[in-house]
C-alpha atoms as a printed R data frame, in Angstrom:
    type eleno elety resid chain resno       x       y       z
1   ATOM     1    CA   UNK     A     1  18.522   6.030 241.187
2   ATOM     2    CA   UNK     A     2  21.998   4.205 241.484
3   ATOM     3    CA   UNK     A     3  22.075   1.071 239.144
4   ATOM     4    CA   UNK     A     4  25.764   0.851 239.367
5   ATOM     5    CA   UNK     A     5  27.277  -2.887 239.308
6   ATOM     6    CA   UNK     A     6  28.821  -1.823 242.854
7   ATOM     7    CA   UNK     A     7  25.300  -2.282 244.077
8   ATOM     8    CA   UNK     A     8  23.709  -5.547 245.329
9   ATOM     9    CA   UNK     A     9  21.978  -7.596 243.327
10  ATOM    10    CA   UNK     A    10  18.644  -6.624 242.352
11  ATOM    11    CA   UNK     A    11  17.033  -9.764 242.591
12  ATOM    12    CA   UNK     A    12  19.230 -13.121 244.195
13  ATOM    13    CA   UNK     A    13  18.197 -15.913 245.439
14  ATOM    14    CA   UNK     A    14  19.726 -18.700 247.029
15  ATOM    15    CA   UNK     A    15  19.281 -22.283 247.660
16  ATOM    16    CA   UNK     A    16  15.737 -21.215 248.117
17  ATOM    17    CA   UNK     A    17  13.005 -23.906 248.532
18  ATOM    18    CA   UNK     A    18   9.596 -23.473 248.634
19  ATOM    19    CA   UNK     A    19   6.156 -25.338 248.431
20  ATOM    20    CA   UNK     A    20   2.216 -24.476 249.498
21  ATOM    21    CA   UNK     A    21   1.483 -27.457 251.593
22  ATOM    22    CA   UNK     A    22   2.968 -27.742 254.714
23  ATOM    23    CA   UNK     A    23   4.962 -30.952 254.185
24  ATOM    24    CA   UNK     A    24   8.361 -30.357 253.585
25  ATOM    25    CA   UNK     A    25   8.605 -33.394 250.993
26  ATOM    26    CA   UNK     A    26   6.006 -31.476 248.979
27  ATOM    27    CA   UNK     A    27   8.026 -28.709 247.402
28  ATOM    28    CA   UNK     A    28   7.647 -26.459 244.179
29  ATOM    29    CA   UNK     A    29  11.234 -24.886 244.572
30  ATOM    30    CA   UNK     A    30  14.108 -26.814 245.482
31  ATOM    31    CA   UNK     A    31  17.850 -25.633 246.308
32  ATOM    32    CA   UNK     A    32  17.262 -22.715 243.724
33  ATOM    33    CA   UNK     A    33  19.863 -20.290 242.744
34  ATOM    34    CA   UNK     A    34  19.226 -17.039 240.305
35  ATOM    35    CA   UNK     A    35  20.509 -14.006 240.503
36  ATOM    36    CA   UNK     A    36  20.055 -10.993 238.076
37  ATOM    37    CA   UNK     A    37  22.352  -8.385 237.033
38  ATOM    38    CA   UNK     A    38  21.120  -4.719 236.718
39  ATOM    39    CA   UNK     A    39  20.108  -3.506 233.780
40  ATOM    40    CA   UNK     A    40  18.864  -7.153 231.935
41  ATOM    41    CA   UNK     A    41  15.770  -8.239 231.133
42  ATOM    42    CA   UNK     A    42  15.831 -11.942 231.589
43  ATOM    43    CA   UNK     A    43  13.377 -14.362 230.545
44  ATOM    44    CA   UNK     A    44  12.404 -17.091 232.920
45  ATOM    45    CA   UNK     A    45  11.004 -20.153 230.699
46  ATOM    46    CA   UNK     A    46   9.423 -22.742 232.293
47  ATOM    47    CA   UNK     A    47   6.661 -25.642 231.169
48  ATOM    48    CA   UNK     A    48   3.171 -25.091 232.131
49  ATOM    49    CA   UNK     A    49   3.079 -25.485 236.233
50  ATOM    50    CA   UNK     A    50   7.361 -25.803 236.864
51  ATOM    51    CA   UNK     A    51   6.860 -23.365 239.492
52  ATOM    52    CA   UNK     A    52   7.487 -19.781 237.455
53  ATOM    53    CA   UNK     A    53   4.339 -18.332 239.635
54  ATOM    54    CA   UNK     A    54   5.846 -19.635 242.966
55  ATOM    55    CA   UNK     A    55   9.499 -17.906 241.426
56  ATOM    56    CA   UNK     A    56   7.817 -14.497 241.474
57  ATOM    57    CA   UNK     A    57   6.175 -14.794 244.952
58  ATOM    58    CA   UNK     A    58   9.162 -15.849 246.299
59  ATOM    59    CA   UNK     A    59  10.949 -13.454 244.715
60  ATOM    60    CA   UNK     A    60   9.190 -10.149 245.473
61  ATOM    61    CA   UNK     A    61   8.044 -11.441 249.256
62  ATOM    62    CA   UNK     A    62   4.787 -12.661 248.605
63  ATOM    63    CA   UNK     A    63   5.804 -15.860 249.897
64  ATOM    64    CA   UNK     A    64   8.427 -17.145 252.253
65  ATOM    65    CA   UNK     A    65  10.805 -19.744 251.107
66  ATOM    66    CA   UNK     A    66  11.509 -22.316 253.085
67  ATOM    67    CA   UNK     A    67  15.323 -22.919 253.340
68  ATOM    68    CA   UNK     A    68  17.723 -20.469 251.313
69  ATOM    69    CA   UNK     A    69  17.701 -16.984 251.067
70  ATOM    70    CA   UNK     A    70  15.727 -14.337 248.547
71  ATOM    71    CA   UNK     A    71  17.322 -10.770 248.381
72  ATOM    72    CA   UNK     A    72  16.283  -7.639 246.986
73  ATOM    73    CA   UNK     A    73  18.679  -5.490 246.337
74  ATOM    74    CA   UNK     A    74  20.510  -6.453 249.461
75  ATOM    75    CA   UNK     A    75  17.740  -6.739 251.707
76  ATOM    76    CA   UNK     A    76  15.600 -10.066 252.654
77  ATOM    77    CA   UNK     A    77  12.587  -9.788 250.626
78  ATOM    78    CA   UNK     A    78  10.223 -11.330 252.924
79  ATOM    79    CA   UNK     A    79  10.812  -8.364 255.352
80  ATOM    80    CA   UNK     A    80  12.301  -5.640 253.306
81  ATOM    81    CA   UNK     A    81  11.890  -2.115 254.008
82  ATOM    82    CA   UNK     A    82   9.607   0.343 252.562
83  ATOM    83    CA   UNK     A    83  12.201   2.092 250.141
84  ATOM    84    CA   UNK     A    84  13.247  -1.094 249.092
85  ATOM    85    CA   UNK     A    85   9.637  -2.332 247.727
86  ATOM    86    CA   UNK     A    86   9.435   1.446 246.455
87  ATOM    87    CA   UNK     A    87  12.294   0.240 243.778
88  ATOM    88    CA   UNK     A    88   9.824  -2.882 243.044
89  ATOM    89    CA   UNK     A    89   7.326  -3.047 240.180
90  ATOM    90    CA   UNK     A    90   4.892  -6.589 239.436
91  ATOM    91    CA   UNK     A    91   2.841  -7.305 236.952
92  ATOM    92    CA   UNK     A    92   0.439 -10.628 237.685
93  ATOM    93    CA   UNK     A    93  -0.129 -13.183 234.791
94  ATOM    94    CA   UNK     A    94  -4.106 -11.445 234.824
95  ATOM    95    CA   UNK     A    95  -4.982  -7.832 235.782
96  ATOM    96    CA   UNK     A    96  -7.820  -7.676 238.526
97  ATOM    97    CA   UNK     A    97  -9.577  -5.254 240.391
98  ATOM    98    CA   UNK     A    98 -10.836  -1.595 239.934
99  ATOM    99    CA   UNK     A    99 -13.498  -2.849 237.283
100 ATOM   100    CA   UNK     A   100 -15.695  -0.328 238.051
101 ATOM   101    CA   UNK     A   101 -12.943   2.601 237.984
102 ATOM   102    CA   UNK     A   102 -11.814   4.601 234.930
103 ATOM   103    CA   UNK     A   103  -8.172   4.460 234.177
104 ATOM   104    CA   UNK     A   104  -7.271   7.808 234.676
105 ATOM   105    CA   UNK     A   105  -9.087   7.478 238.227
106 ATOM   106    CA   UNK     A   106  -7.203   4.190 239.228
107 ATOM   107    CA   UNK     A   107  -3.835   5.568 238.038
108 ATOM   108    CA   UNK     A   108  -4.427   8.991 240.123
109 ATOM   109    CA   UNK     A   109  -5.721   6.975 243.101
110 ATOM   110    CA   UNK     A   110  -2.343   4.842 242.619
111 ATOM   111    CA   UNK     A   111   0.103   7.936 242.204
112 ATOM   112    CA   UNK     A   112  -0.688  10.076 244.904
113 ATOM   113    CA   UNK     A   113   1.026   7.152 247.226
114 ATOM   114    CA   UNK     A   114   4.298   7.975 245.285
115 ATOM   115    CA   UNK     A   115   6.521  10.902 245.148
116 ATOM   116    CA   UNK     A   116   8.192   9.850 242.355
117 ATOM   117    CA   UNK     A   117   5.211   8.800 240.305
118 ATOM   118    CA   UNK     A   118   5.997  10.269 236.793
119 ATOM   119    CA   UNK     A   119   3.043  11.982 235.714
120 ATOM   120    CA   UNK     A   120   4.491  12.677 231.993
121 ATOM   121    CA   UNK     A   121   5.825   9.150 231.401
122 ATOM   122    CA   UNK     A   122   1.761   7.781 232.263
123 ATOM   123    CA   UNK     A   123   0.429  10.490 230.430
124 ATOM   124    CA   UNK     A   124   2.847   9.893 227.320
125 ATOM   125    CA   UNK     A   125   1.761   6.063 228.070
126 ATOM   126    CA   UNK     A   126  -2.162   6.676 227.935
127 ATOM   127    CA   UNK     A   127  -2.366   9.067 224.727
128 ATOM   128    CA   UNK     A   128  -0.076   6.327 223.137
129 ATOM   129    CA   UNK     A   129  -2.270   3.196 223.667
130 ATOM   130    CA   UNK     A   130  -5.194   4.959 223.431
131 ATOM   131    CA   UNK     A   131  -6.861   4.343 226.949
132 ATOM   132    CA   UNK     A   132  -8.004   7.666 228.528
133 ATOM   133    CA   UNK     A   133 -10.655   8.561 229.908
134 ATOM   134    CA   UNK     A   134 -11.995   4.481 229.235
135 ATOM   135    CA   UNK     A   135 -13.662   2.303 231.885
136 ATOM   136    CA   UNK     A   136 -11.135  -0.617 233.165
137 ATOM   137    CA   UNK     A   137 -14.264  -3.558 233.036
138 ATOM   138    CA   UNK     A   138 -14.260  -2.687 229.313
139 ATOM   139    CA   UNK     A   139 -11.017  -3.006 228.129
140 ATOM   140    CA   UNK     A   140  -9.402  -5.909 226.030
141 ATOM   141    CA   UNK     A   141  -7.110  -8.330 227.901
142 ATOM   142    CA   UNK     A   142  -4.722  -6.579 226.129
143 ATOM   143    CA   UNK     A   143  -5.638  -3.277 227.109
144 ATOM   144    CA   UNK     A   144  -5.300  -4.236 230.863
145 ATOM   145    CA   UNK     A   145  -2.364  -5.221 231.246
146 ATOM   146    CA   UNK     A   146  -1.692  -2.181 229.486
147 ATOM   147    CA   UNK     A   147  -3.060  -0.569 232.514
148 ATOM   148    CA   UNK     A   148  -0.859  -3.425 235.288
149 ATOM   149    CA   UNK     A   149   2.167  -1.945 233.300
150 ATOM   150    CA   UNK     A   150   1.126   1.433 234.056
151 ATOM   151    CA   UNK     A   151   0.527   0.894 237.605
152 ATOM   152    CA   UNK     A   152   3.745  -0.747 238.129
153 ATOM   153    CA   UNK     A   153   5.857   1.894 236.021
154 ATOM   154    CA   UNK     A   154   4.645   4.817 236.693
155 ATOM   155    CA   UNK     A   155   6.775   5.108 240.433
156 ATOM   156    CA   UNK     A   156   9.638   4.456 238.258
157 ATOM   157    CA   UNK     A   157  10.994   1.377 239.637
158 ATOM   158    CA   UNK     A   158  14.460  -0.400 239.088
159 ATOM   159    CA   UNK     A   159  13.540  -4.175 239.624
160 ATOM   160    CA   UNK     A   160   9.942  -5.148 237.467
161 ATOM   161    CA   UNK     A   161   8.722  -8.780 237.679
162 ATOM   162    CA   UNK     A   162   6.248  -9.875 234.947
163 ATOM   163    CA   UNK     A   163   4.394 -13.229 235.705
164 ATOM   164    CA   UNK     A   164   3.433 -14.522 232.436
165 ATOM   165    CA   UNK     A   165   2.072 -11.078 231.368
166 ATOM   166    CA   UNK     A   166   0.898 -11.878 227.711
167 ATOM   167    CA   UNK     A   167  -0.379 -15.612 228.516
168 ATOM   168    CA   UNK     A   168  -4.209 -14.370 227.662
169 ATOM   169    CA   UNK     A   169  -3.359 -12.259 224.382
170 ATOM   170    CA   UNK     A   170  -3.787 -13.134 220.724
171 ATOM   171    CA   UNK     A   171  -0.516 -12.952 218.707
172 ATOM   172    CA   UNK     A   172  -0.618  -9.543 217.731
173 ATOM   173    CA   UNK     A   173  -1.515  -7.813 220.951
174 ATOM   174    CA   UNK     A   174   1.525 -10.063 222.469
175 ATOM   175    CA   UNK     A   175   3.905  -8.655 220.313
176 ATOM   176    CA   UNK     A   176   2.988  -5.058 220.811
177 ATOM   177    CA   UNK     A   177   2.830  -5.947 224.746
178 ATOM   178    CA   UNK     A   178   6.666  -7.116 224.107
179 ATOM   179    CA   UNK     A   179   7.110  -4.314 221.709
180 ATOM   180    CA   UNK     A   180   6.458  -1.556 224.407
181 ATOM   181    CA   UNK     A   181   8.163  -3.274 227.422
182 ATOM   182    CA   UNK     A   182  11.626  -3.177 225.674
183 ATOM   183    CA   UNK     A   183  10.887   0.587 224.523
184 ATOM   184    CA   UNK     A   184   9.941   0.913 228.581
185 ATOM   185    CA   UNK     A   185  13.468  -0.501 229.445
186 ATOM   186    CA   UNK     A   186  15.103   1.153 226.908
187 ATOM   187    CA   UNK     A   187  13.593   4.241 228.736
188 ATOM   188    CA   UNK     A   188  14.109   3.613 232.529
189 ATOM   189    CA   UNK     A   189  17.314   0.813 232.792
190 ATOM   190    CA   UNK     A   190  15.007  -1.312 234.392
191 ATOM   191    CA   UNK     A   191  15.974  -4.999 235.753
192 ATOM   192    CA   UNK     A   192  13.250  -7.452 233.999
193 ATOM   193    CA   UNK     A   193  12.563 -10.548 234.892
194 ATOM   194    CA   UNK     A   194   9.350 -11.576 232.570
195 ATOM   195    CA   UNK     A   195   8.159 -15.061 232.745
196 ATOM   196    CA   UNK     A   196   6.768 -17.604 229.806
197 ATOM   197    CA   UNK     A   197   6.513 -20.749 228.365
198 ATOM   198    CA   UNK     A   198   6.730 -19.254 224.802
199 ATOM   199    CA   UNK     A   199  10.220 -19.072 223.917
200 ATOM   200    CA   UNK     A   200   9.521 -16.887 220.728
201 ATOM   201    CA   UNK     A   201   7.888 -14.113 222.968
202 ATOM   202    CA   UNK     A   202  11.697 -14.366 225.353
203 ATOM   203    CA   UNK     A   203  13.647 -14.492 221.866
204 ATOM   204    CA   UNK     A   204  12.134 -11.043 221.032
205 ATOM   205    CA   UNK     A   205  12.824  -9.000 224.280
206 ATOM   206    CA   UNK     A   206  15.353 -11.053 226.807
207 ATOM   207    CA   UNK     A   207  19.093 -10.136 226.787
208 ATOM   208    CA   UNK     A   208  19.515 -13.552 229.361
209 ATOM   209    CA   UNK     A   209  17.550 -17.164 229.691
210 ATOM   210    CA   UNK     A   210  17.233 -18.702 232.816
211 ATOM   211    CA   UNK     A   211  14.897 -22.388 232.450
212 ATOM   212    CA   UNK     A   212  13.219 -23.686 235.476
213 ATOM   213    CA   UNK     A   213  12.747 -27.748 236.255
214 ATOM   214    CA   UNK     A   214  12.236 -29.646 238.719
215 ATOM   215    CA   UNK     A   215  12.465 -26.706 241.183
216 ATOM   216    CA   UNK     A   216  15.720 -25.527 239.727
217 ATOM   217    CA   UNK     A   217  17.218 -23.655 237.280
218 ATOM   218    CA   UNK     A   218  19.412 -25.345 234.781
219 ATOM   219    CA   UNK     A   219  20.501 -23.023 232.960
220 ATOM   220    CA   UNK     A   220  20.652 -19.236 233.421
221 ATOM   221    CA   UNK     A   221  22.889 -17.154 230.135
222 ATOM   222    CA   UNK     A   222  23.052 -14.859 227.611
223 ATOM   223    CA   UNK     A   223  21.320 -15.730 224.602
224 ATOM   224    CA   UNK     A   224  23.980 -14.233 222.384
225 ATOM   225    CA   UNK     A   225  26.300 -16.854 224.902
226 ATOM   226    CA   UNK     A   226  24.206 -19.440 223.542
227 ATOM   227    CA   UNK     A   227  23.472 -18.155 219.853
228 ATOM   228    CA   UNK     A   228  27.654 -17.855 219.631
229 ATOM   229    CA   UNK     A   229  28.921 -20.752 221.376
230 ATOM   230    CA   UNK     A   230  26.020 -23.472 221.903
231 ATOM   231    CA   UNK     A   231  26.502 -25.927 218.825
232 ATOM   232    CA   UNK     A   232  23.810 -28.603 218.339
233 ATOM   233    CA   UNK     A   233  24.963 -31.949 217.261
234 ATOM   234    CA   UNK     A   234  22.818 -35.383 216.588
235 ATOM   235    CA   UNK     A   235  25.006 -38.502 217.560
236 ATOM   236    CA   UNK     A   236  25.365 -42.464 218.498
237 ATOM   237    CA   UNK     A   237  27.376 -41.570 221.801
238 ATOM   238    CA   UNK     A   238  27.918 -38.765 223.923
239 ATOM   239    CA   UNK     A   239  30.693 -36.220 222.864
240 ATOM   240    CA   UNK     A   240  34.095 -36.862 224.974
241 ATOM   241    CA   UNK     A   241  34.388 -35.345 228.373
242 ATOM   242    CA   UNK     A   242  36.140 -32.434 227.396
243 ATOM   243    CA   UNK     A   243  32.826 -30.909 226.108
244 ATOM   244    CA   UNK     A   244  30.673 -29.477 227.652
245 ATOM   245    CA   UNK     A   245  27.223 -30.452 227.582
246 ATOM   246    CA   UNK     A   246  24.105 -27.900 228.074
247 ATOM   247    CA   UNK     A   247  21.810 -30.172 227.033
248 ATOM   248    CA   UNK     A   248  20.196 -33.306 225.894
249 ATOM   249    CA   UNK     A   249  17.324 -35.318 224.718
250 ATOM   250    CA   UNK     A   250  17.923 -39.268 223.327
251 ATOM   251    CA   UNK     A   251  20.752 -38.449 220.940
252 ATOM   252    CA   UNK     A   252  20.834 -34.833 220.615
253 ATOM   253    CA   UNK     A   253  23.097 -32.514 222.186
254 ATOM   254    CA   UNK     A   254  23.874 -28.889 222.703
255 ATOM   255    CA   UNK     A   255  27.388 -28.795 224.017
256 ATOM   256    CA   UNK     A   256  29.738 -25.266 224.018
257 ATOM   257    CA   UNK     A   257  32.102 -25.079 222.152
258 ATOM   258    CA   UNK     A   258  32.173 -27.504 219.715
259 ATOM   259    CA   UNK     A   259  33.107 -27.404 215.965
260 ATOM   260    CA   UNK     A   260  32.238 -29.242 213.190
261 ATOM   261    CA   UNK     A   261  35.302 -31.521 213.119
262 ATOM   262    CA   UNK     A   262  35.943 -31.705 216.711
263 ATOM   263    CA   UNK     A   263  33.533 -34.114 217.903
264 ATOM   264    CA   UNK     A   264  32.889 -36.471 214.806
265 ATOM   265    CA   UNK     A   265  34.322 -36.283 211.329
266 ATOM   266    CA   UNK     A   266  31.428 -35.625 209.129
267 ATOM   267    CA   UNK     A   267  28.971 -34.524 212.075
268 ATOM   268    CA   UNK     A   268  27.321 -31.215 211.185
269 ATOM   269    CA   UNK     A   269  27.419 -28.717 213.508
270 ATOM   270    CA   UNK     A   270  23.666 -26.578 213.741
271 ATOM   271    CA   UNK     A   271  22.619 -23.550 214.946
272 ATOM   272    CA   UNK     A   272  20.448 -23.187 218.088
273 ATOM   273    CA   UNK     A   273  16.752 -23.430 217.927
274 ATOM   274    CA   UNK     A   274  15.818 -21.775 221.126
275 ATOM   275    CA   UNK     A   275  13.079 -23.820 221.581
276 ATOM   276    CA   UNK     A   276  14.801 -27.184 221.067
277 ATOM   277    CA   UNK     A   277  17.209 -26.172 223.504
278 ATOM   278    CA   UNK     A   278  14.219 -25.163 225.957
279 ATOM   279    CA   UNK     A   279  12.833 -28.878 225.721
280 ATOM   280    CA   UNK     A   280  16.127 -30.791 225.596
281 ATOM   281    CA   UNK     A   281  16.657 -28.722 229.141
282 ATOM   282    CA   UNK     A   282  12.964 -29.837 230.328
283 ATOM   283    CA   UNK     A   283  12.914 -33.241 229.765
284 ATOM   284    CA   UNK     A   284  15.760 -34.939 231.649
């Protein structure tokens, strides 16, 4: 499959608004922009009801926005083509359905509506978390959304979309969750966008942040962007105008670019807590 840069977007939205009840004051999404670049896995970090759910619907065409525009790889995702939801794979926040199957059964059933359903890659996948030949109803959590990554893998596709995958898991099955979708993209060059509200779990795995509030997102980089060049200063007044500000919350800033004796003699300059930074975004 081409992933070249040359290529449209794999997932872009724009100015997209969106909302469940049909008055158009009551929205969810408002004027939102995002756009992912092949290849990244970006996490999409958002408190507890911002809208991440609605993001994904949108998103994959589960849901029309309102106003703006939602592309998948080119094409409008409320009405794309067949070959273009072929190069889609989602994974919902819980993993429902075929209780009553095994998992080799519901991942056969699955396959044989793909050509390009990679047998060895599911097979390698089952034998390594241990799940064949096991009924689906009595599985962990853990264990099925093992089986929602399998079902959205195995056809091999270049765009996946993770709605707050490891919400229900205990610390240690969420890191082995995170563990084996990075050795997944390592694998296939697959586009991620995985959401959360747990900014250790997007620390481990994302290559790019994008925060949603208020409908929008406010900020959308690359962590090593904001590891490198995000400084985090504590002052009386705003720095000058020249800086740039990310963020801020009462008298704490995150501004780029900023060294220790640019902004106040004496001010230290900090690193970035990733998690700081995700509230002083949340709470203007």
């Amino acid at each position: 499959m081409d992933r070249s840069t040359d290529s449209p977007a794999p997932l872009a939205l724009s100015g997209v608004s969106a909302g469940y009840e049909r008055d158009e004051t009551d929205r969810v999404l408002g004027e939102l922009d995002l756009e992912l670049a092949p290849g990244t896995i970006t996490g999409l970090l958002g408190r507890n009801g911002s809208g991440k759910t609605t993001l994904m619907r949108v998103a994959i065409g589960l849901m029309r926005a309102r106003t703006g525009t939602a592309r998948l790889f080119g094409a409008d995702a409320w009405d794309s083509p067949a070959e273009i939801r072929r190069r889609i794979g989602y994974v919902p926040q819980q993993f429902s359905g075929f209780g009553g199957m095994s998992v080799d059964a519901c991942l056969d059933m699955i396959g044989n509506h793909y050509d390009c359903w990679d047998q060895p890659l599911i097979d390698d996948l089952k034998r390594e978390w241990g799940l064949q030949n096991r009924k689906i109803e009595k599985l962990s959590p853990g264990d099925q959304q093992k089986v929602a990554i399998m079902l959205a893998v195995g056809h091999k596709p270049d765009l996946l979309l993770l709605d707050e995958p490891a919400a229900s898991l205990d610390p240690a099955a969420r890191r082995e969750f995170l563990k084996a979708l990075v050795e997944l993209n390592a694998d296939l060059g697959q586009t991620i966008l995985l959401s959360s509200h747990i900014t250790s779990d997007i620390e481990r795995v994302a290559s790019h942040m994008a925060v949603l509030h208020n409908g929008r997102i406010v900020c959308h980089e690359a962590l090593d962007e904001i590891r490198e060049r995000v400084g985090f200063v504590t002052l009386k007044e705003p720095p000058p105008e020249r800086y740039q500000i990310l963020a801020f919350q009462g008298d704490q800033y995150w501004v780029w670019d900023i060294g220790e004796s640019d902004c106040a003699p004496g001010v230290p300059v900090e690193k970035v807590v990733l998690e700081d930074l995700f509230m002083g975004l949340t709470s203007r």
